Structure formats: C-alpha cells, structure tokens
JSON list of C-alpha atoms in Angstrom, two decimals:
[
{"chain": "A", "resi": 1103, "resn": "UNK", "atom": "CA", "xyz": [12.40, 29.92, -8.10]},
{"chain": "A", "resi": 1104, "resn": "UNK", "atom": "CA", "xyz": [9.13, 30.95, -6.26]},
{"chain": "A", "resi": 1105, "resn": "UNK", "atom": "CA", "xyz": [8.21, 29.71, -2.75]},
{"chain": "A", "resi": 1106, "resn": "UNK", "atom": "CA", "xyz": [5.84, 26.80, -3.94]},
{"chain": "A", "resi": 1107, "resn": "UNK", "atom": "CA", "xyz": [8.29, 25.76, -6.35]},
{"chain": "A", "resi": 1108, "resn": "UNK", "atom": "CA", "xyz": [10.74, 26.00, -3.45]},
{"chain": "A", "resi": 1109, "resn": "UNK", "atom": "CA", "xyz": [8.81, 24.03, -0.49]},
{"chain": "A", "resi": 1110, "resn": "UNK", "atom": "CA", "xyz": [7.52, 21.40, -3.34]},
{"chain": "A", "resi": 1111, "resn": "UNK", "atom": "CA", "xyz": [11.38, 20.89, -4.36]},
{"chain": "A", "resi": 1112, "resn": "UNK", "atom": "CA", "xyz": [12.40, 20.41, 0.04]},
{"chain": "A", "resi": 1113, "resn": "UNK", "atom": "CA", "xyz": [9.40, 17.50, 0.29]},
{"chain": "A", "resi": 1114, "resn": "UNK", "atom": "CA", "xyz": [10.73, 15.35, -2.12]},
{"chain": "A", "resi": 1115, "resn": "UNK", "atom": "CA", "xyz": [14.34, 15.51, -0.60]},
{"chain": "A", "resi": 1116, "resn": "UNK", "atom": "CA", "xyz": [12.76, 14.75, 2.93]},
{"chain": "A", "resi": 1117, "resn": "UNK", "atom": "CA", "xyz": [10.58, 12.49, 2.24]},
{"chain": "A", "resi": 1118, "resn": "UNK", "atom": "CA", "xyz": [13.83, 10.43, -0.27]},
{"chain": "A", "resi": 1119, "resn": "UNK", "atom": "CA", "xyz": [15.50, 10.92, 2.79]},
{"chain": "A", "resi": 1120, "resn": "UNK", "atom": "CA", "xyz": [12.74, 9.56, 5.40]},
{"chain": "A", "resi": 1121, "resn": "UNK", "atom": "CA", "xyz": [11.80, 7.14, 2.67]},
{"chain": "A", "resi": 1122, "resn": "UNK", "atom": "CA", "xyz": [15.37, 6.15, 1.03]},
{"chain": "A", "resi": 1123, "resn": "UNK", "atom": "CA", "xyz": [15.71, 3.37, 4.60]},
{"chain": "A", "resi": 1124, "resn": "UNK", "atom": "CA", "xyz": [12.68, 1.72, 3.37]},
{"chain": "A", "resi": 1125, "resn": "UNK", "atom": "CA", "xyz": [12.30, 1.09, 0.39]},
{"chain": "A", "resi": 1126, "resn": "UNK", "atom": "CA", "xyz": [13.10, -2.46, 0.55]},
{"chain": "A", "resi": 1127, "resn": "UNK", "atom": "CA", "xyz": [10.19, -2.98, 3.83]},
{"chain": "A", "resi": 1128, "resn": "UNK", "atom": "CA", "xyz": [8.42, -0.20, 1.26]},
{"chain": "A", "resi": 1129, "resn": "UNK", "atom": "CA", "xyz": [8.47, -2.80, -1.92]},
{"chain": "A", "resi": 1130, "resn": "UNK", "atom": "CA", "xyz": [7.42, -5.68, -0.01]},
{"chain": "A", "resi": 1131, "resn": "UNK", "atom": "CA", "xyz": [4.27, -4.21, 0.71]},
{"chain": "A", "resi": 1132, "resn": "UNK", "atom": "CA", "xyz": [3.52, -2.74, -2.51]},
{"chain": "A", "resi": 1133, "resn": "UNK", "atom": "CA", "xyz": [4.19, -6.59, -3.61]},
{"chain": "A", "resi": 1134, "resn": "UNK", "atom": "CA", "xyz": [1.26, -7.21, -0.67]},
{"chain": "A", "resi": 1135, "resn": "UNK", "atom": "CA", "xyz": [-0.90, -5.41, -2.13]},
{"chain": "A", "resi": 1136, "resn": "UNK", "atom": "CA", "xyz": [-0.39, -5.89, -5.68]},
{"chain": "A", "resi": 1137, "resn": "UNK", "atom": "CA", "xyz": [-1.00, -9.65, -4.99]},
{"chain": "A", "resi": 1138, "resn": "UNK", "atom": "CA", "xyz": [-4.15, -8.57, -2.39]},
{"chain": "A", "resi": 1139, "resn": "UNK", "atom": "CA", "xyz": [-5.80, -6.28, -5.40]},
{"chain": "A", "resi": 1140, "resn": "UNK", "atom": "CA", "xyz": [-5.29, -8.70, -7.73]},
{"chain": "A", "resi": 1141, "resn": "UNK", "atom": "CA", "xyz": [-6.98, -12.35, -6.03]},
{"chain": "A", "resi": 1142, "resn": "UNK", "atom": "CA", "xyz": [-9.55, -9.54, -5.35]},
{"chain": "A", "resi": 1143, "resn": "UNK", "atom": "CA", "xyz": [-10.16, -8.54, -8.85]},
{"chain": "A", "resi": 1144, "resn": "UNK", "atom": "CA", "xyz": [-11.01, -12.63, -9.35]},
{"chain": "A", "resi": 1145, "resn": "UNK", "atom": "CA", "xyz": [-13.64, -12.40, -6.86]},
{"chain": "A", "resi": 1146, "resn": "UNK", "atom": "CA", "xyz": [-15.98, -11.81, -9.05]},
{"chain": "A", "resi": 1147, "resn": "UNK", "atom": "CA", "xyz": [-14.67, -14.67, -12.23]},
{"chain": "A", "resi": 1148, "resn": "UNK", "atom": "CA", "xyz": [-15.68, -17.16, -10.83]},
{"chain": "A", "resi": 1149, "resn": "UNK", "atom": "CA", "xyz": [-19.21, -16.83, -10.28]},
{"chain": "A", "resi": 1150, "resn": "UNK", "atom": "CA", "xyz": [-18.52, -16.30, -14.16]},
{"chain": "A", "resi": 1151, "resn": "UNK", "atom": "CA", "xyz": [-17.93, -19.77, -14.31]},
{"chain": "A", "resi": 1152, "resn": "UNK", "atom": "CA", "xyz": [-20.27, -20.87, -12.41]},
{"chain": "A", "resi": 1153, "resn": "UNK", "atom": "CA", "xyz": [-23.64, -19.20, -14.11]},
{"chain": "A", "resi": 1154, "resn": "UNK", "atom": "CA", "xyz": [-22.60, -19.88, -17.61]},
{"chain": "A", "resi": 1155, "resn": "UNK", "atom": "CA", "xyz": [-20.44, -23.09, -17.62]},
{"chain": "A", "resi": 1156, "resn": "UNK", "atom": "CA", "xyz": [-22.14, -24.75, -14.56]},
{"chain": "A", "resi": 1157, "resn": "UNK", "atom": "CA", "xyz": [-25.99, -23.48, -14.18]},
{"chain": "A", "resi": 1158, "resn": "UNK", "atom": "CA", "xyz": [-26.07, -23.04, -18.04]},
{"chain": "A", "resi": 1159, "resn": "UNK", "atom": "CA", "xyz": [-25.59, -24.70, -21.38]},
{"chain": "A", "resi": 1160, "resn": "UNK", "atom": "CA", "xyz": [-22.50, -22.63, -22.66]},
{"chain": "A", "resi": 1161, "resn": "UNK", "atom": "CA", "xyz": [-20.16, -25.26, -23.40]},
{"chain": "A", "resi": 1162, "resn": "UNK", "atom": "CA", "xyz": [-16.41, -24.73, -22.69]},
{"chain": "A", "resi": 1163, "resn": "UNK", "atom": "CA", "xyz": [-14.09, -22.98, -25.79]},
{"chain": "A", "resi": 1164, "resn": "UNK", "atom": "CA", "xyz": [-11.05, -25.94, -25.70]},
{"chain": "A", "resi": 1165, "resn": "UNK", "atom": "CA", "xyz": [-8.77, -23.63, -27.21]},
{"chain": "A", "resi": 1166, "resn": "UNK", "atom": "CA", "xyz": [-8.16, -20.94, -24.70]},
{"chain": "A", "resi": 1167, "resn": "UNK", "atom": "CA", "xyz": [-5.92, -21.89, -21.93]},
{"chain": "A", "resi": 1168, "resn": "UNK", "atom": "CA", "xyz": [-9.61, -21.89, -19.39]},
{"chain": "A", "resi": 1169, "resn": "UNK", "atom": "CA", "xyz": [-10.78, -24.29, -21.75]},
{"chain": "A", "resi": 1170, "resn": "UNK", "atom": "CA", "xyz": [-8.27, -25.85, -21.61]},
{"chain": "A", "resi": 1171, "resn": "UNK", "atom": "CA", "xyz": [-7.75, -26.15, -17.41]},
{"chain": "A", "resi": 1172, "resn": "UNK", "atom": "CA", "xyz": [-11.98, -26.33, -16.70]},
{"chain": "A", "resi": 1173, "resn": "UNK", "atom": "CA", "xyz": [-12.01, -28.98, -19.24]},
{"chain": "A", "resi": 1174, "resn": "UNK", "atom": "CA", "xyz": [-9.94, -31.28, -16.41]},
{"chain": "A", "resi": 1175, "resn": "UNK", "atom": "CA", "xyz": [-13.76, -31.39, -15.03]},
{"chain": "A", "resi": 1176, "resn": "UNK", "atom": "CA", "xyz": [-15.34, -34.33, -15.23]},
{"chain": "A", "resi": 1177, "resn": "UNK", "atom": "CA", "xyz": [-19.07, -33.24, -14.81]},
{"chain": "A", "resi": 1178, "resn": "UNK", "atom": "CA", "xyz": [-20.60, -30.23, -14.01]},
{"chain": "A", "resi": 1179, "resn": "UNK", "atom": "CA", "xyz": [-20.57, -30.75, -10.41]},
{"chain": "A", "resi": 1180, "resn": "UNK", "atom": "CA", "xyz": [-17.11, -31.07, -10.66]},
{"chain": "A", "resi": 1181, "resn": "UNK", "atom": "CA", "xyz": [-16.28, -27.69, -12.47]},
{"chain": "A", "resi": 1182, "resn": "UNK", "atom": "CA", "xyz": [-19.15, -25.92, -9.45]},
{"chain": "A", "resi": 1183, "resn": "UNK", "atom": "CA", "xyz": [-17.61, -27.08, -6.62]},
{"chain": "A", "resi": 1184, "resn": "UNK", "atom": "CA", "xyz": [-14.13, -25.85, -7.92]},
{"chain": "A", "resi": 1185, "resn": "UNK", "atom": "CA", "xyz": [-15.34, -21.97, -8.77]},
{"chain": "A", "resi": 1186, "resn": "UNK", "atom": "CA", "xyz": [-16.98, -21.89, -5.19]},
{"chain": "A", "resi": 1187, "resn": "UNK", "atom": "CA", "xyz": [-13.64, -22.94, -4.10]},
{"chain": "A", "resi": 1188, "resn": "UNK", "atom": "CA", "xyz": [-12.03, -20.98, -6.12]},
{"chain": "A", "resi": 1189, "resn": "UNK", "atom": "CA", "xyz": [-13.99, -17.99, -5.04]},
{"chain": "A", "resi": 1190, "resn": "UNK", "atom": "CA", "xyz": [-13.67, -18.59, -1.46]},
{"chain": "A", "resi": 1191, "resn": "UNK", "atom": "CA", "xyz": [-9.69, -18.91, -1.61]},
{"chain": "A", "resi": 1192, "resn": "UNK", "atom": "CA", "xyz": [-9.42, -15.82, -3.75]},
{"chain": "A", "resi": 1193, "resn": "UNK", "atom": "CA", "xyz": [-11.57, -14.41, -1.34]},
{"chain": "A", "resi": 1194, "resn": "UNK", "atom": "CA", "xyz": [-9.45, -14.99, 1.77]},
{"chain": "A", "resi": 1195, "resn": "UNK", "atom": "CA", "xyz": [-5.88, -14.61, -0.02]},
{"chain": "A", "resi": 1196, "resn": "UNK", "atom": "CA", "xyz": [-7.05, -10.62, -1.06]},
{"chain": "A", "resi": 1197, "resn": "UNK", "atom": "CA", "xyz": [-8.33, -10.04, 2.89]},
{"chain": "A", "resi": 1198, "resn": "UNK", "atom": "CA", "xyz": [-4.19, -12.57, 4.00]},
{"chain": "A", "resi": 1199, "resn": "UNK", "atom": "CA", "xyz": [-3.00, -10.50, 1.37]},
{"chain": "A", "resi": 1200, "resn": "UNK", "atom": "CA", "xyz": [-4.75, -6.49, 2.73]},
{"chain": "A", "resi": 1201, "resn": "UNK", "atom": "CA", "xyz": [-4.33, -7.82, 6.56]},
{"chain": "A", "resi": 1202, "resn": "UNK", "atom": "CA", "xyz": [-0.21, -8.56, 5.93]},
{"chain": "A", "resi": 1203, "resn": "UNK", "atom": "CA", "xyz": [0.18, -4.91, 4.23]},
{"chain": "A", "resi": 1204, "resn": "UNK", "atom": "CA", "xyz": [-1.69, -3.26, 6.10]},
{"chain": "A", "resi": 1205, "resn": "UNK", "atom": "CA", "xyz": [0.60, -4.69, 9.34]},
{"chain": "A", "resi": 1206, "resn": "UNK", "atom": "CA", "xyz": [3.92, -4.59, 7.36]},
{"chain": "A", "resi": 1207, "resn": "UNK", "atom": "CA", "xyz": [2.97, -0.72, 6.79]},
{"chain": "A", "resi": 1208, "resn": "UNK", "atom": "CA", "xyz": [2.22, -0.29, 10.84]},
{"chain": "A", "resi": 1209, "resn": "UNK", "atom": "CA", "xyz": [5.61, -1.63, 10.60]},
{"chain": "A", "resi": 1210, "resn": "UNK", "atom": "CA", "xyz": [6.97, 0.38, 8.60]},
{"chain": "A", "resi": 1211, "resn": "UNK", "atom": "CA", "xyz": [5.62, 3.68, 8.83]},
{"chain": "A", "resi": 1212, "resn": "UNK", "atom": "CA", "xyz": [6.53, 3.34, 13.23]},
{"chain": "A", "resi": 1213, "resn": "UNK", "atom": "CA", "xyz": [10.15, 3.16, 11.81]},
{"chain": "A", "resi": 1214, "resn": "UNK", "atom": "CA", "xyz": [10.18, 6.18, 9.71]},
{"chain": "A", "resi": 1215, "resn": "UNK", "atom": "CA", "xyz": [8.29, 7.84, 12.22]},
{"chain": "A", "resi": 1216, "resn": "UNK", "atom": "CA", "xyz": [10.38, 7.21, 14.56]},
{"chain": "A", "resi": 1217, "resn": "UNK", "atom": "CA", "xyz": [13.44, 8.12, 12.65]},
{"chain": "A", "resi": 1218, "resn": "UNK", "atom": "CA", "xyz": [12.47, 11.72, 11.31]},
{"chain": "A", "resi": 1219, "resn": "UNK", "atom": "CA", "xyz": [11.19, 12.24, 15.18]},
{"chain": "A", "resi": 1220, "resn": "UNK", "atom": "CA", "xyz": [15.17, 11.61, 16.06]},
{"chain": "A", "resi": 1221, "resn": "UNK", "atom": "CA", "xyz": [16.71, 13.44, 13.38]},
{"chain": "A", "resi": 1222, "resn": "UNK", "atom": "CA", "xyz": [14.15, 16.77, 14.26]},
{"chain": "A", "resi": 1223, "resn": "UNK", "atom": "CA", "xyz": [15.70, 16.47, 18.09]},
{"chain": "A", "resi": 1224, "resn": "UNK", "atom": "CA", "xyz": [19.14, 15.85, 16.50]},
{"chain": "A", "resi": 1225, "resn": "UNK", "atom": "CA", "xyz": [18.81, 19.08, 14.53]},
{"chain": "A", "resi": 1226, "resn": "UNK", "atom": "CA", "xyz": [17.03, 21.48, 17.37]},
{"chain": "A", "resi": 1227, "resn": "UNK", "atom": "CA", "xyz": [19.21, 20.07, 19.88]},
{"chain": "A", "resi": 1228, "resn": "UNK", "atom": "CA", "xyz": [22.22, 21.49, 17.91]},
{"chain": "A", "resi": 1229, "resn": "UNK", "atom": "CA", "xyz": [20.97, 24.50, 17.73]},
{"chain": "A", "resi": 1230, "resn": "UNK", "atom": "CA", "xyz": [22.35, 28.12, 20.08]},
{"chain": "A", "resi": 1231, "resn": "UNK", "atom": "CA", "xyz": [20.82, 28.57, 22.85]},
{"chain": "A", "resi": 1232, "resn": "UNK", "atom": "CA", "xyz": [20.53, 31.94, 21.39]},
{"chain": "A", "resi": 1233, "resn": "UNK", "atom": "CA", "xyz": [18.00, 30.89, 18.91]},
{"chain": "A", "resi": 1234, "resn": "UNK", "atom": "CA", "xyz": [15.91, 29.81, 20.94]},
{"chain": "A", "resi": 1235, "resn": "UNK", "atom": "CA", "xyz": [14.99, 32.85, 22.89]},
{"chain": "A", "resi": 1236, "resn": "UNK", "atom": "CA", "xyz": [14.58, 34.55, 19.68]},
{"chain": "A", "resi": 1237, "resn": "UNK", "atom": "CA", "xyz": [12.03, 31.85, 18.35]},
{"chain": "A", "resi": 1238, "resn": "UNK", "atom": "CA", "xyz": [9.23, 30.39, 19.65]},
{"chain": "A", "resi": 1239, "resn": "UNK", "atom": "CA", "xyz": [9.94, 27.35, 22.14]},
{"chain": "A", "resi": 1240, "resn": "UNK", "atom": "CA", "xyz": [5.97, 25.85, 21.59]},
{"chain": "A", "resi": 1241, "resn": "UNK", "atom": "CA", "xyz": [6.01, 25.38, 17.46]},
{"chain": "A", "resi": 1242, "resn": "UNK", "atom": "CA", "xyz": [8.89, 23.62, 18.09]},
{"chain": "A", "resi": 1243, "resn": "UNK", "atom": "CA", "xyz": [7.07, 20.97, 20.43]},
{"chain": "A", "resi": 1244, "resn": "UNK", "atom": "CA", "xyz": [4.59, 21.87, 18.20]},
{"chain": "A", "resi": 1245, "resn": "UNK", "atom": "CA", "xyz": [6.00, 20.56, 15.06]},
{"chain": "A", "resi": 1246, "resn": "UNK", "atom": "CA", "xyz": [8.03, 17.87, 15.94]},
{"chain": "A", "resi": 1247, "resn": "UNK", "atom": "CA", "xyz": [4.81, 16.60, 18.46]},
{"chain": "A", "resi": 1248, "resn": "UNK", "atom": "CA", "xyz": [2.67, 16.31, 15.22]},
{"chain": "A", "resi": 1249, "resn": "UNK", "atom": "CA", "xyz": [3.67, 17.29, 11.88]},
{"chain": "A", "resi": 1250, "resn": "UNK", "atom": "CA", "xyz": [6.79, 13.81, 12.71]},
{"chain": "A", "resi": 1251, "resn": "UNK", "atom": "CA", "xyz": [2.58, 11.97, 13.26]},
{"chain": "A", "resi": 1252, "resn": "UNK", "atom": "CA", "xyz": [1.42, 13.36, 10.03]},
{"chain": "A", "resi": 1253, "resn": "UNK", "atom": "CA", "xyz": [4.53, 12.64, 7.70]},
{"chain": "A", "resi": 1254, "resn": "UNK", "atom": "CA", "xyz": [2.80, 8.61, 9.18]},
{"chain": "A", "resi": 1255, "resn": "UNK", "atom": "CA", "xyz": [-0.33, 9.23, 7.67]},
{"chain": "A", "resi": 1256, "resn": "UNK", "atom": "CA", "xyz": [0.41, 10.52, 4.79]},
{"chain": "A", "resi": 1257, "resn": "UNK", "atom": "CA", "xyz": [2.25, 6.87, 4.06]},
{"chain": "A", "resi": 1258, "resn": "UNK", "atom": "CA", "xyz": [-0.69, 5.00, 5.31]},
{"chain": "A", "resi": 1259, "resn": "UNK", "atom": "CA", "xyz": [-3.47, 6.74, 4.87]},
{"chain": "A", "resi": 1260, "resn": "UNK", "atom": "CA", "xyz": [-2.81, 8.89, 1.61]},
{"chain": "A", "resi": 1261, "resn": "UNK", "atom": "CA", "xyz": [-0.38, 6.96, -0.42]},
{"chain": "A", "resi": 1262, "resn": "UNK", "atom": "CA", "xyz": [-1.54, 2.86, 0.16]},
{"chain": "A", "resi": 1263, "resn": "UNK", "atom": "CA", "xyz": [-4.76, 3.26, -0.50]},
{"chain": "A", "resi": 1264, "resn": "UNK", "atom": "CA", "xyz": [-4.22, 5.62, -3.59]},
{"chain": "A", "resi": 1265, "resn": "UNK", "atom": "CA", "xyz": [-1.47, 2.80, -5.05]},
{"chain": "A", "resi": 1266, "resn": "UNK", "atom": "CA", "xyz": [-4.35, -0.07, -4.01]},
{"chain": "A", "resi": 1267, "resn": "UNK", "atom": "CA", "xyz": [-6.93, 1.42, -5.10]},
{"chain": "A", "resi": 1268, "resn": "UNK", "atom": "CA", "xyz": [-5.72, 3.03, -8.87]},
{"chain": "A", "resi": 1269, "resn": "UNK", "atom": "CA", "xyz": [-4.34, -0.89, -9.10]},
{"chain": "A", "resi": 1270, "resn": "UNK", "atom": "CA", "xyz": [-7.85, -2.39, -8.15]},
{"chain": "A", "resi": 1271, "resn": "UNK", "atom": "CA", "xyz": [-9.53, -0.23, -11.05]},
{"chain": "A", "resi": 1272, "resn": "UNK", "atom": "CA", "xyz": [-6.73, -1.14, -13.43]},
{"chain": "A", "resi": 1273, "resn": "UNK", "atom": "CA", "xyz": [-6.84, -4.73, -12.75]},
{"chain": "A", "resi": 1274, "resn": "UNK", "atom": "CA", "xyz": [-10.65, -4.58, -12.88]},
{"chain": "A", "resi": 1275, "resn": "UNK", "atom": "CA", "xyz": [-11.29, -3.07, -16.48]},
{"chain": "A", "resi": 1276, "resn": "UNK", "atom": "CA", "xyz": [-8.86, -5.42, -17.69]},
{"chain": "A", "resi": 1277, "resn": "UNK", "atom": "CA", "xyz": [-10.40, -8.66, -16.62]}
]
C-alpha cells in the first residue's frame, strides 16, 4: 500500500470519526438543502403557466395532474394571480431554506471544530516531554490552529455547495 492510499484511508477514518456524532444534524441540513433546491428549481415554472395559459392561448390539458389543478381557476386573472403567488412563495421558501441550512451548517461546523480541537489537544497533552524536545513545537501549534479550521471550511465551503449544486442541476434537468 503506497503513501497516497494510506493518507486517503487516514483522512476517511478521521472524517468518519469526526462526522459520525453529527450525522443526524447533517441529515437535517441535507433535507433543508434539498427543499431549498427544490423550491429554487420550481421558481421559473409559474412563468410557464403565466406565459402559456394566462397571456397565451394554450388551453389546459385536463388529463394531467397539473391541468386538473390549474383547471380549478375559473378565469385567466385568477390563474395569473395564482402563478404570481406561486413564483413569490417558491422564491421566498427557497431563500428561507437556504438561510436555515446555512445557519445549521455553521452550528454543526462550530461543534465539529470544537470536538476535533479538543481531541487533538488531548492527544498532544498525552505525549511525553521528551517527544517535544525532539520535535518542532511551532508545527504543532500551527496545525492545531489552522488545520482544524480547514476541516470546518471543507464542510461549509466545499461539501455543501457541491451537494446543493449537483442536486440543483439534477432537478433542473428533470423539470
């Protein structure tokens, strides 16, 4: 096994150990992100209704579920009002879900950083004084200060946008 494979295995082990206590919170964040992405991808859909069925002359197809729902409106004005309200509500709900997901990520991020920092400091505290005489202390201080923050930034600025943008692309392609 080469050094790269060992490093990847070590990183996976550390990430799993650090993220395991927070899996329920991360699942909740994932649901918030999914809802936010869903509402954001539905935002252009009311414009289709507005252009095709209110401003245009396209008739509603009563055989589809969408046609049956939109058929409840007796006039084009009522359908137009519904489309505008659907646009505003999907935009607002998408923004609210993104806000709460961001706040939840920050909270989980702080908790992960605190737990990881404590575990790293405890490990450093257990080492003997003789070990520190042979090693450079500045390197440990730097790693404890900055590498722990990198773990939090990986989750907040790396994983969350990748997940949300992937599902945004997927939902957009489906719609």
